[in-house]
Amino acid sequence: MKRTFVWVVALVMTCSSLTISQTLDQRARRIQSGVLGIDGHNDSVQHVIYENVDLANPLPDGMIDLPRLREGGIHVPFFALWVPTYYQGAEAVRRTLDLREAMERLFDKHPDQIELATSARDIQRIVGQHKIAAVLTVEGGHQIDNDLAVLRMYRRMGILAMTLTHFRNNDWADSSTDKPQHNGLTDFGKQVVREMNSIGMMVDISHVSDKTFYDALEVTTKPVIASHSSCRSISDVPRNMTDDMLRALARNGGVVGVNFAASFLNQQDADVLKKAISSENAMQTSLTGAALDQFAGKEYFDGKGEIKVGNATVADAAACIDHVVKIAGIDHVGIGSDFDGIGLVPHGLEDVSKLPNLTAELLQRGYSEDDIRKIMGGNFLRVIKEVVGQ
Ligand SMILES: [Zn+2]
């Protein structure tokens, strides 16, 4: 009799905790389906250019396609037109055009599903039509070949942000993962920031050295973005932001999109990343044209290992968001997944369709629906309005 009673109590307890977690999951999905979801960074364009994938189809691998974007409640992905830093000078500009054209073909092929967005109003209209509003960005100042006219032309081609550096220094800015060379931004680098302010292009400080970050903040008259960075006090890698940088970003009115790379969220995973950075740093070639593209293609396929799940979990991503909120405030944090650019993902955040898991974590931590709307896209939209315009 006694034993039966214990079983019944155990069964009731299991059922009620199941109901609670189901309710939380359902609530998270409901909230996530109502947010205007903005993700500050993905590398899916690499899949498009090297593998000729059609993002409108459910893909057997990778972390992003249009069906999964819809499932995850991300309506406004920032597609990075990233060119490896071994593309030098005019070669980097040529490759940027290749990537830009690859995205144009996607827009041409599926006008009913995805459209280029070049203003806040575009974003609201396109999302209102139940389509994906694609924001295009350039990832690395080397891609302008030290020419402000190229920068202006990118803006005219609908590119709304530029990361000042990638893994290596360029001729006018130091990177966080290279040896300091310019002590931050050179005079020309400061001119680049001013030009971006004046043409309505977001200055992206992910990847830059700490000194470049502070130099950019001193020059800019507009809020900046850190499109895909996390917290250095949680995972000590140079790509993440210190608490002091987070406070400075808040004073500037900017927003940081928390990066989901397991190594950026969990110290145990960080060593794997350090190895990857040093190998990219070492890569150099004097090839040009088609031979250079072939070299890059080989590197892409060689490096395309199986996606692994790290020690980090979706709770670590929520903890990083929580930390930014404590240091910088609720108005300065967003999502910057880096999906399709990372090899080690957190458990529970394996691809973009899993975003509701993060929403559930945030609910569990006591975040309100209003807070979640800001984190999932509201803060990025505010900065787009302020910098790019209505
Ligand atoms: Zn990056």
mmCIF file of N, CA and C in Angstrom, residues 82-171:
data_model
loop_
_atom_site.group_PDB
_atom_site.id
_atom_site.type_symbol
_atom_site.label_atom_id
_atom_site.label_comp_id
_atom_site.label_asym_id
_atom_site.label_seq_id
_atom_site.Cartn_x
_atom_site.Cartn_y
_atom_site.Cartn_z
ATOM 1 N N TRP A 82 31.455 37.545 -46.565
ATOM 2 C CA TRP A 82 32.804 37.427 -45.990
ATOM 3 C C TRP A 82 33.794 36.931 -47.029
ATOM 4 N N VAL A 83 34.920 37.637 -47.106
ATOM 5 C CA VAL A 83 35.999 37.248 -48.009
ATOM 6 C C VAL A 83 37.249 37.002 -47.150
ATOM 7 N N PRO A 84 37.862 35.817 -47.253
ATOM 8 C CA PRO A 84 39.051 35.538 -46.445
ATOM 9 C C PRO A 84 40.111 36.620 -46.648
ATOM 10 N N THR A 85 40.901 36.858 -45.607
ATOM 11 C CA THR A 85 41.860 37.974 -45.682
ATOM 12 C C THR A 85 43.031 37.686 -46.628
ATOM 13 N N TYR A 86 43.173 36.423 -47.107
ATOM 14 C CA TYR A 86 44.223 36.184 -48.104
ATOM 15 C C TYR A 86 43.799 36.655 -49.490
ATOM 16 N N TYR A 87 42.562 37.100 -49.639
ATOM 17 C CA TYR A 87 42.168 37.856 -50.844
ATOM 18 C C TYR A 87 42.666 39.283 -50.620
ATOM 19 N N GLN A 88 43.640 39.697 -51.422
ATOM 20 C CA GLN A 88 44.257 41.001 -51.187
ATOM 21 C C GLN A 88 43.785 42.023 -52.214
ATOM 22 N N GLY A 89 43.753 43.280 -51.795
ATOM 23 C CA GLY A 89 43.487 44.395 -52.702
ATOM 24 C C GLY A 89 42.238 44.200 -53.536
ATOM 25 N N ALA A 90 42.390 44.424 -54.858
ATOM 26 C CA ALA A 90 41.241 44.369 -55.766
ATOM 27 C C ALA A 90 40.610 42.976 -55.807
ATOM 28 N N GLU A 91 41.393 41.936 -55.490
ATOM 29 C CA GLU A 91 40.842 40.573 -55.468
ATOM 30 C C GLU A 91 39.715 40.470 -54.427
ATOM 31 N N ALA A 92 39.878 41.163 -53.297
ATOM 32 C CA ALA A 92 38.853 41.123 -52.239
ATOM 33 C C ALA A 92 37.573 41.819 -52.717
ATOM 34 N N VAL A 93 37.749 42.875 -53.518
ATOM 35 C CA VAL A 93 36.579 43.591 -54.054
ATOM 36 C C VAL A 93 35.851 42.692 -55.062
ATOM 37 N N ARG A 94 36.628 42.059 -55.960
ATOM 38 C CA ARG A 94 36.029 41.144 -56.941
ATOM 39 C C ARG A 94 35.234 40.038 -56.248
ATOM 40 N N ARG A 95 35.819 39.460 -55.216
ATOM 41 C CA ARG A 95 35.148 38.352 -54.529
ATOM 42 C C ARG A 95 33.878 38.853 -53.810
ATOM 43 N N THR A 96 33.918 40.063 -53.297
ATOM 44 C CA THR A 96 32.728 40.629 -52.647
ATOM 45 C C THR A 96 31.591 40.728 -53.670
ATOM 46 N N LEU A 97 31.946 41.133 -54.902
ATOM 47 C CA LEU A 97 30.923 41.224 -55.963
ATOM 48 C C LEU A 97 30.352 39.849 -56.300
ATOM 49 N N ASP A 98 31.228 38.827 -56.318
ATOM 50 C CA ASP A 98 30.753 37.451 -56.570
ATOM 51 C C ASP A 98 29.695 37.052 -55.528
ATOM 52 N N LEU A 99 29.994 37.348 -54.267
ATOM 53 C CA LEU A 99 29.083 36.965 -53.175
ATOM 54 C C LEU A 99 27.780 37.764 -53.253
ATOM 55 N N ARG A 100 27.937 39.046 -53.567
ATOM 56 C CA ARG A 100 26.750 39.918 -53.686
ATOM 57 C C ARG A 100 25.822 39.400 -54.795
ATOM 58 N N GLU A 101 26.441 38.972 -55.906
ATOM 59 C CA GLU A 101 25.668 38.478 -57.049
ATOM 60 C C GLU A 101 24.996 37.147 -56.717
ATOM 61 N N ALA A 102 25.688 36.305 -55.957
ATOM 62 C CA ALA A 102 25.099 35.016 -55.560
ATOM 63 C C ALA A 102 23.814 35.250 -54.758
ATOM 64 N N MET A 103 23.829 36.272 -53.901
ATOM 65 C CA MET A 103 22.631 36.565 -53.121
ATOM 66 C C MET A 103 21.528 37.147 -54.006
ATOM 67 N N GLU A 104 21.929 37.950 -54.996
ATOM 68 C CA GLU A 104 20.941 38.522 -55.914
ATOM 69 C C GLU A 104 20.187 37.406 -56.647
ATOM 70 N N ARG A 105 20.937 36.355 -57.016
ATOM 71 C CA ARG A 105 20.298 35.228 -57.708
ATOM 72 C C ARG A 105 19.269 34.551 -56.810
ATOM 73 N N LEU A 106 19.583 34.448 -55.515
ATOM 74 C CA LEU A 106 18.626 33.861 -54.567
ATOM 75 C C LEU A 106 17.357 34.728 -54.489
ATOM 76 N N PHE A 107 17.560 36.066 -54.431
ATOM 77 C CA PHE A 107 16.399 36.966 -54.369
ATOM 78 C C PHE A 107 15.562 36.849 -55.647
ATOM 79 N N ASP A 108 16.250 36.737 -56.810
ATOM 80 C CA ASP A 108 15.544 36.634 -58.096
ATOM 81 C C ASP A 108 14.736 35.340 -58.185
ATOM 82 N N LYS A 109 15.294 34.284 -57.632
ATOM 83 C CA LYS A 109 14.684 32.973 -57.764
ATOM 84 C C LYS A 109 13.449 32.820 -56.858
ATOM 85 N N HIS A 110 13.489 33.470 -55.699
ATOM 86 C CA HIS A 110 12.406 33.267 -54.724
ATOM 87 C C HIS A 110 11.827 34.589 -54.209
ATOM 88 N N PRO A 111 11.300 35.416 -55.125
ATOM 89 C CA PRO A 111 10.789 36.720 -54.670
ATOM 90 C C PRO A 111 9.607 36.582 -53.708
ATOM 91 N N ASP A 112 8.976 35.412 -53.713
ATOM 92 C CA ASP A 112 7.843 35.184 -52.819
ATOM 93 C C ASP A 112 8.300 34.789 -51.414
ATOM 94 N N GLN A 113 9.612 34.523 -51.244
ATOM 95 C CA GLN A 113 10.088 34.038 -49.942
ATOM 96 C C GLN A 113 11.131 34.921 -49.272
ATOM 97 N N ILE A 114 11.908 35.627 -50.082
ATOM 98 C CA ILE A 114 13.009 36.415 -49.504
ATOM 99 C C ILE A 114 13.241 37.659 -50.338
ATOM 100 N N GLU A 115 13.573 38.767 -49.654
ATOM 101 C CA GLU A 115 13.789 40.025 -50.368
ATOM 102 C C GLU A 115 14.884 40.821 -49.648
ATOM 103 N N LEU A 116 15.641 41.561 -50.428
ATOM 104 C CA LEU A 116 16.678 42.416 -49.847
ATOM 105 C C LEU A 116 16.028 43.577 -49.102
ATOM 106 N N ALA A 117 16.482 43.836 -47.876
ATOM 107 C CA ALA A 117 15.979 44.968 -47.089
ATOM 108 C C ALA A 117 17.071 46.014 -46.968
ATOM 109 N N THR A 118 16.761 47.263 -47.304
ATOM 110 C CA THR A 118 17.779 48.308 -47.186
ATOM 111 C C THR A 118 17.344 49.462 -46.289
ATOM 112 N N SER A 119 16.276 49.252 -45.524
ATOM 113 C CA SER A 119 15.858 50.267 -44.552
ATOM 114 C C SER A 119 14.972 49.593 -43.502
ATOM 115 N N ALA A 120 14.724 50.318 -42.412
ATOM 116 C CA ALA A 120 13.850 49.778 -41.358
ATOM 117 C C ALA A 120 12.437 49.560 -41.914
ATOM 118 N N ARG A 121 12.019 50.497 -42.767
ATOM 119 C CA ARG A 121 10.675 50.358 -43.353
ATOM 120 C C ARG A 121 10.579 49.109 -44.240
ATOM 121 N N ASP A 122 11.644 48.882 -45.038
ATOM 122 C CA ASP A 122 11.726 47.651 -45.850
ATOM 123 C C ASP A 122 11.536 46.423 -44.966
ATOM 124 N N ILE A 123 12.275 46.403 -43.865
ATOM 125 C CA ILE A 123 12.229 45.243 -42.964
ATOM 126 C C ILE A 123 10.791 45.004 -42.516
ATOM 127 N N GLN A 124 10.135 46.077 -42.055
ATOM 128 C CA GLN A 124 8.773 45.899 -41.539
ATOM 129 C C GLN A 124 7.796 45.469 -42.634
ATOM 130 N N ARG A 125 7.963 46.049 -43.828
ATOM 131 C CA ARG A 125 7.079 45.677 -44.943
ATOM 132 C C ARG A 125 7.288 44.206 -45.361
ATOM 133 N N ILE A 126 8.547 43.822 -45.519
ATOM 134 C CA ILE A 126 8.848 42.469 -46.015
ATOM 135 C C ILE A 126 8.410 41.410 -44.996
ATOM 136 N N VAL A 127 8.711 41.673 -43.725
ATOM 137 C CA VAL A 127 8.307 40.719 -42.679
ATOM 138 C C VAL A 127 6.774 40.675 -42.585
ATOM 139 N N GLY A 128 6.153 41.834 -42.787
ATOM 140 C CA GLY A 128 4.685 41.901 -42.794
ATOM 141 C C GLY A 128 4.068 41.049 -43.903
ATOM 142 N N GLN A 129 4.847 40.862 -44.977
ATOM 143 C CA GLN A 129 4.381 40.005 -46.091
ATOM 144 C C GLN A 129 4.802 38.548 -45.892
ATOM 145 N N HIS A 130 5.231 38.219 -44.669
ATOM 146 C CA HIS A 130 5.630 36.847 -44.302
ATOM 147 C C HIS A 130 6.796 36.330 -45.139
ATOM 148 N N LYS A 131 7.718 37.234 -45.452
ATOM 149 C CA LYS A 131 8.924 36.827 -46.174
ATOM 150 C C LYS A 131 10.140 37.110 -45.296
ATOM 151 N N ILE A 132 11.259 36.530 -45.682
ATOM 152 C CA ILE A 132 12.515 36.806 -44.986
ATOM 153 C C ILE A 132 13.090 38.112 -45.541
ATOM 154 N N ALA A 133 13.430 39.041 -44.638
ATOM 155 C CA ALA A 133 14.043 40.311 -45.031
ATOM 156 C C ALA A 133 15.549 40.175 -44.859
ATOM 157 N N ALA A 134 16.262 40.030 -45.974
ATOM 158 C CA ALA A 134 17.705 39.791 -45.907
ATOM 159 C C ALA A 134 18.464 41.105 -45.783
ATOM 160 N N VAL A 135 19.303 41.199 -44.767
ATOM 161 C CA VAL A 135 20.216 42.334 -44.628
ATOM 162 C C VAL A 135 21.605 41.843 -45.035
ATOM 163 N N LEU A 136 22.265 42.586 -45.900
ATOM 164 C CA LEU A 136 23.604 42.190 -46.345
ATOM 165 C C LEU A 136 24.666 43.023 -45.645
ATOM 166 N N THR A 137 25.769 42.370 -45.280
ATOM 167 C CA THR A 137 26.880 43.064 -44.628
ATOM 168 C C THR A 137 28.192 42.602 -45.264
ATOM 169 N N VAL A 138 29.239 43.397 -45.025
ATOM 170 C CA VAL A 138 30.573 43.021 -45.481
ATOM 171 C C VAL A 138 31.396 42.705 -44.239
ATOM 172 N N GLU A 139 32.149 41.582 -44.266
ATOM 173 C CA GLU A 139 32.884 41.217 -43.059
ATOM 174 C C GLU A 139 34.383 41.347 -43.249
ATOM 175 N N GLY A 140 34.837 42.590 -43.125
ATOM 176 C CA GLY A 140 36.271 42.854 -43.179
ATOM 177 C C GLY A 140 36.586 44.084 -44.001
ATOM 178 N N GLY A 141 37.242 45.073 -43.355
ATOM 179 C CA GLY A 141 37.572 46.328 -44.028
ATOM 180 C C GLY A 141 38.522 46.150 -45.200
ATOM 181 N N HIS A 142 39.234 44.983 -45.242
ATOM 182 C CA HIS A 142 40.127 44.745 -46.391
ATOM 183 C C HIS A 142 39.329 44.692 -47.689
ATOM 184 N N GLN A 143 38.010 44.485 -47.592
ATOM 185 C CA GLN A 143 37.184 44.310 -48.787
ATOM 186 C C GLN A 143 36.907 45.624 -49.534
ATOM 187 N N ILE A 144 37.334 46.775 -48.944
ATOM 188 C CA ILE A 144 37.152 48.036 -49.700
ATOM 189 C C ILE A 144 38.440 48.435 -50.430
ATOM 190 N N ASP A 145 39.517 47.665 -50.264
ATOM 191 C CA ASP A 145 40.781 47.967 -50.941
ATOM 192 C C ASP A 145 41.201 49.431 -50.736
ATOM 193 N N ASN A 146 41.063 49.905 -49.502
ATOM 194 C CA ASN A 146 41.489 51.260 -49.111
ATOM 195 C C ASN A 146 40.879 52.367 -49.976
ATOM 196 N N ASP A 147 39.656 52.168 -50.412
ATOM 197 C CA ASP A 147 39.026 53.110 -51.342
ATOM 198 C C ASP A 147 37.613 53.437 -50.859
ATOM 199 N N LEU A 148 37.401 54.698 -50.457
ATOM 200 C CA LEU A 148 36.088 55.082 -49.919
ATOM 201 C C LEU A 148 34.986 55.009 -50.975
ATOM 202 N N ALA A 149 35.364 55.140 -52.261
ATOM 203 C CA ALA A 149 34.355 55.027 -53.329
ATOM 204 C C ALA A 149 33.808 53.601 -53.390
ATOM 205 N N VAL A 150 34.681 52.606 -53.138
ATOM 206 C CA VAL A 150 34.227 51.209 -53.102
ATOM 207 C C VAL A 150 33.240 51.038 -51.940
ATOM 208 N N LEU A 151 33.592 51.622 -50.781
ATOM 209 C CA LEU A 151 32.699 51.566 -49.610
ATOM 210 C C LEU A 151 31.328 52.161 -49.959
ATOM 211 N N ARG A 152 31.351 53.327 -50.591
ATOM 212 C CA ARG A 152 30.078 53.993 -50.947
ATOM 213 C C ARG A 152 29.292 53.152 -51.945
ATOM 214 N N MET A 153 30.015 52.510 -52.864
ATOM 215 C CA MET A 153 29.331 51.676 -53.854
ATOM 216 C C MET A 153 28.681 50.467 -53.179
ATOM 217 N N TYR A 154 29.362 49.888 -52.197
ATOM 218 C CA TYR A 154 28.760 48.777 -51.447
ATOM 219 C C TYR A 154 27.425 49.218 -50.843
ATOM 220 N N ARG A 155 27.429 50.417 -50.273
ATOM 221 C CA ARG A 155 26.187 50.917 -49.662
ATOM 222 C C ARG A 155 25.083 51.054 -50.714
ATOM 223 N N ARG A 156 25.476 51.532 -51.895
ATOM 224 C CA ARG A 156 24.486 51.666 -52.985
ATOM 225 C C ARG A 156 23.990 50.302 -53.453
ATOM 226 N N MET A 157 24.803 49.254 -53.223
ATOM 227 C CA MET A 157 24.392 47.897 -53.587
ATOM 228 C C MET A 157 23.565 47.250 -52.479
ATOM 229 N N GLY A 158 23.185 48.040 -51.492
ATOM 230 C CA GLY A 158 22.290 47.539 -50.449
ATOM 231 C C GLY A 158 22.980 46.884 -49.274
ATOM 232 N N ILE A 159 24.287 47.133 -49.118
ATOM 233 C CA ILE A 159 25.021 46.555 -47.981
ATOM 234 C C ILE A 159 24.954 47.544 -46.816
ATOM 235 N N LEU A 160 24.457 47.070 -45.671
ATOM 236 C CA LEU A 160 24.096 47.993 -44.587
ATOM 237 C C LEU A 160 25.090 48.062 -43.438
ATOM 238 N N ALA A 161 26.104 47.197 -43.429
ATOM 239 C CA ALA A 161 27.074 47.231 -42.328
ATOM 240 C C ALA A 161 28.409 46.692 -42.818
ATOM 241 N N MET A 162 29.483 47.108 -42.129
ATOM 242 C CA MET A 162 30.796 46.527 -42.426
ATOM 243 C C MET A 162 31.558 46.305 -41.124
ATOM 244 N N THR A 163 32.078 45.091 -40.973
ATOM 245 C CA THR A 163 32.969 44.786 -39.859
ATOM 246 C C THR A 163 34.315 45.410 -40.201
ATOM 247 N N LEU A 164 34.894 46.192 -39.292
ATOM 248 C CA LEU A 164 36.096 46.949 -39.664
ATOM 249 C C LEU A 164 37.277 46.038 -40.004
ATOM 250 N N THR A 165 37.407 44.904 -39.290
ATOM 251 C CA THR A 165 38.462 43.949 -39.647
ATOM 252 C C THR A 165 37.889 42.543 -39.608
ATOM 253 N N HIS A 166 38.673 41.588 -40.131
ATOM 254 C CA HIS A 166 38.371 40.181 -39.838
ATOM 255 C C HIS A 166 39.501 39.670 -38.941
ATOM 256 N N PHE A 167 39.958 38.430 -39.129
ATOM 257 C CA PHE A 167 40.949 37.839 -38.217
ATOM 258 C C PHE A 167 42.315 38.536 -38.240
ATOM 259 N N ARG A 168 42.620 39.223 -39.353
ATOM 260 C CA ARG A 168 43.930 39.869 -39.452
ATOM 261 C C ARG A 168 43.791 41.384 -39.538
ATOM 262 N N ASN A 169 44.887 42.083 -39.193
ATOM 263 C CA ASN A 169 44.897 43.531 -39.379
ATOM 264 C C ASN A 169 44.726 43.833 -40.860
ATOM 265 N N ASN A 170 44.163 44.992 -41.176
ATOM 266 C CA ASN A 170 44.255 45.473 -42.560
ATOM 267 C C ASN A 170 45.133 46.717 -42.557
ATOM 268 N N ASP A 171 45.125 47.477 -43.652
ATOM 269 C CA ASP A 171 46.055 48.610 -43.744
ATOM 270 C C ASP A 171 45.685 49.764 -42.818
#
